[in-house]
Coordinates of C-alpha atoms in Angstrom, one line a residue:
M1 CA -7.8 -1.5 17.5
S2 CA -4.6 0.2 16.3
R3 CA -2.7 0.0 13.1
A4 CA 1.0 -0.2 12.6
V5 CA 3.1 0.3 9.5
F6 CA 6.5 -1.6 9.6
S7 CA 9.2 -0.8 7.1
L8 CA 11.6 -3.7 7.0
L9 CA 15.0 -3.9 5.3
V10 CA 15.5 -7.6 4.5
E11 CA 18.0 -9.8 2.7
N12 CA 16.9 -10.3 -0.9
T13 CA 17.0 -14.1 -0.9
A14 CA 14.6 -16.8 -1.8
G15 CA 12.0 -17.6 0.9
V16 CA 12.2 -14.3 2.8
L17 CA 8.6 -13.3 1.9
S18 CA 7.4 -16.8 2.9
R19 CA 9.1 -16.6 6.3
I20 CA 7.8 -13.2 7.1
S21 CA 4.2 -13.9 6.0
G22 CA 4.4 -17.3 7.7
L23 CA 5.3 -15.6 11.0
F24 CA 1.9 -13.8 10.8
S25 CA -0.1 -16.9 9.8
R26 CA 1.4 -19.1 12.4
R27 CA 0.3 -16.7 15.1
G28 CA -3.1 -15.9 13.6
Y29 CA -2.2 -12.3 12.9
N30 CA -3.7 -10.6 9.8
I31 CA -1.6 -8.6 7.3
D32 CA -3.7 -5.6 6.1
S33 CA -1.3 -4.9 3.3
L34 CA 2.2 -6.0 2.2
T35 CA 4.5 -4.5 -0.4
V36 CA 7.9 -5.8 -1.4
G37 CA 10.6 -4.5 -3.8
E38 CA 14.3 -4.5 -4.4
T39 CA 16.2 -1.5 -3.0
E40 CA 18.9 0.6 -4.6
N41 CA 21.2 -2.3 -3.5
P42 CA 20.0 -5.5 -5.1
V43 CA 21.3 -7.5 -2.0
Y44 CA 18.3 -6.0 0.0
S45 CA 14.6 -5.7 -0.4
R46 CA 12.2 -3.3 1.4
M47 CA 9.0 -4.7 2.8
T48 CA 6.2 -2.5 4.1
V49 CA 3.8 -4.5 6.3
V50 CA 0.6 -3.0 7.6
A51 CA -1.0 -4.9 10.5
S52 CA -3.9 -4.1 12.9
G53 CA -4.5 -5.2 16.5
D54 CA -4.4 -4.0 20.0
D55 CA -1.1 -2.6 21.4
E56 CA -0.1 -6.0 22.9
I57 CA -0.5 -7.8 19.5
L58 CA 1.4 -5.0 17.6
E59 CA 4.2 -5.2 20.1
Q60 CA 4.4 -9.0 19.7
I61 CA 4.5 -8.6 15.9
R62 CA 7.4 -6.1 16.3
K63 CA 9.3 -8.4 18.6
Q64 CA 8.8 -11.4 16.3
L65 CA 9.9 -9.4 13.2
Q66 CA 13.1 -8.4 15.0
K67 CA 13.9 -12.0 15.7
Q68 CA 13.9 -12.9 12.0
V69 CA 17.4 -13.7 10.7
D70 CA 16.6 -12.1 7.3
V71 CA 15.5 -8.8 8.8
I72 CA 18.3 -6.3 8.8
E73 CA 16.4 -3.3 10.1
I74 CA 12.9 -2.5 11.2
K75 CA 11.3 0.9 11.5
E76 CA 7.7 1.7 12.5
L77 CA 6.3 4.5 10.3
K78 CA 4.1 6.3 12.8
S79 CA 3.1 9.7 11.5
H80 CA 3.1 12.1 8.6
S81 CA 5.8 14.2 10.2
T82 CA 8.2 11.2 10.5
A83 CA 7.3 9.2 7.4
V84 CA 6.0 9.3 3.9
C85 CA 3.5 6.6 2.9
R86 CA 1.8 6.1 -0.5
E87 CA -0.4 3.7 -2.3
L88 CA -0.9 3.2 -6.0
I89 CA -4.3 2.3 -7.4
L90 CA -5.3 1.3 -11.0
L91 CA -9.0 1.4 -11.9
K92 CA -10.8 0.3 -15.0
V93 CA -14.0 2.3 -15.1
E94 CA -16.8 2.1 -17.6
A95 CA -16.9 5.4 -19.4
K96 CA -19.9 6.0 -21.6
P97 CA -19.6 9.2 -23.7
E98 CA -22.0 11.1 -21.5
E99 CA -20.0 10.2 -18.4
R100 CA -16.5 11.1 -19.7
D101 CA -16.5 14.8 -18.9
Q102 CA -17.5 14.2 -15.3
L103 CA -15.0 11.4 -14.9
V104 CA -12.2 13.5 -16.3
S105 CA -13.1 16.3 -13.9
I106 CA -12.8 14.0 -10.9
V107 CA -9.5 12.6 -12.3
N108 CA -8.1 16.1 -12.6
I109 CA -9.2 17.2 -9.2
F110 CA -7.2 14.3 -7.6
R111 CA -4.2 14.8 -10.0
A112 CA -4.8 11.2 -11.2
K113 CA -3.8 10.1 -14.7
I114 CA -5.9 8.5 -17.4
I115 CA -3.4 5.9 -18.8
D116 CA -5.7 4.0 -21.2
V117 CA -8.9 4.9 -23.1
S118 CA -11.1 2.6 -25.1
E119 CA -14.6 3.1 -26.5
E120 CA -16.2 1.7 -23.4
S121 CA -13.7 2.3 -20.5
M122 CA -10.8 4.2 -19.1
I123 CA -7.9 3.0 -16.9
I124 CA -7.0 5.5 -14.2
E125 CA -3.8 5.6 -12.1
L126 CA -3.7 7.4 -8.8
T127 CA -0.9 7.6 -6.2
G128 CA -1.4 9.1 -2.8
N129 CA -1.9 8.4 0.9
Q130 CA -4.7 6.1 1.8
A131 CA -7.1 8.9 2.7
K132 CA -6.7 10.4 -0.8
V133 CA -7.2 7.0 -2.5
D134 CA -10.3 6.3 -0.3
A135 CA -11.8 9.8 -1.1
F136 CA -11.2 9.2 -4.8
L137 CA -13.0 5.9 -4.6
R138 CA -16.0 7.5 -2.8
L139 CA -16.4 10.1 -5.6
L140 CA -16.4 7.3 -8.2
H141 CA -19.2 5.5 -6.4
G142 CA -21.8 6.3 -9.1
F143 CA -19.6 4.9 -11.9
N144 CA -19.3 1.2 -12.8
L145 CA -15.9 0.1 -11.6
I146 CA -14.9 -2.9 -13.8
E147 CA -11.6 -3.8 -12.2
M148 CA -9.4 -2.4 -9.5
A149 CA -5.8 -3.1 -8.3
R150 CA -4.4 -1.5 -5.2
T151 CA -0.7 -2.0 -4.3
G152 CA -1.1 -1.6 -0.6
L153 CA 0.8 0.9 1.4
T154 CA 4.5 1.5 1.0
G155 CA 6.7 4.0 2.8
L156 CA 9.9 5.4 4.1
S157 CA 10.9 7.3 7.2
R158 CA 11.8 11.0 6.6
G159 CA 15.3 12.4 7.0
S160 CA 18.7 11.0 6.5
V161 CA 18.5 8.2 9.1

């Protein structure tokens, strides 16, 4: 099974997200992750859609996305040399006094940020590629994760075009 990352430039109008996600659900395709946000031009939004499947399914998804009226441009973000992809994760971790030093060390190694501290917990922010985020989560395995929010992958192609 392969994975594809599609970067879509779409019209920023009501119903676009529904039409794109509906395309997947009508055909029984799963969306692994989906991020959407307005671009530098408020007329357009950028959608990053991550999907998995065999080559035939991914090609079908690509063709169906290109048929969408709201889609202005579609790029497949294939490799680290041609694209930059990142994910943001927020974690609320139980932080007993005896665990704080170890937790802060892990945060510093990954260049994450502690953005909130209370008597019983910390909220940590980390941005990076999915491998970095997954490695960070593996190191936190012994800690009590209270809540977690992952944005999903977002990305842009490298270069001027």
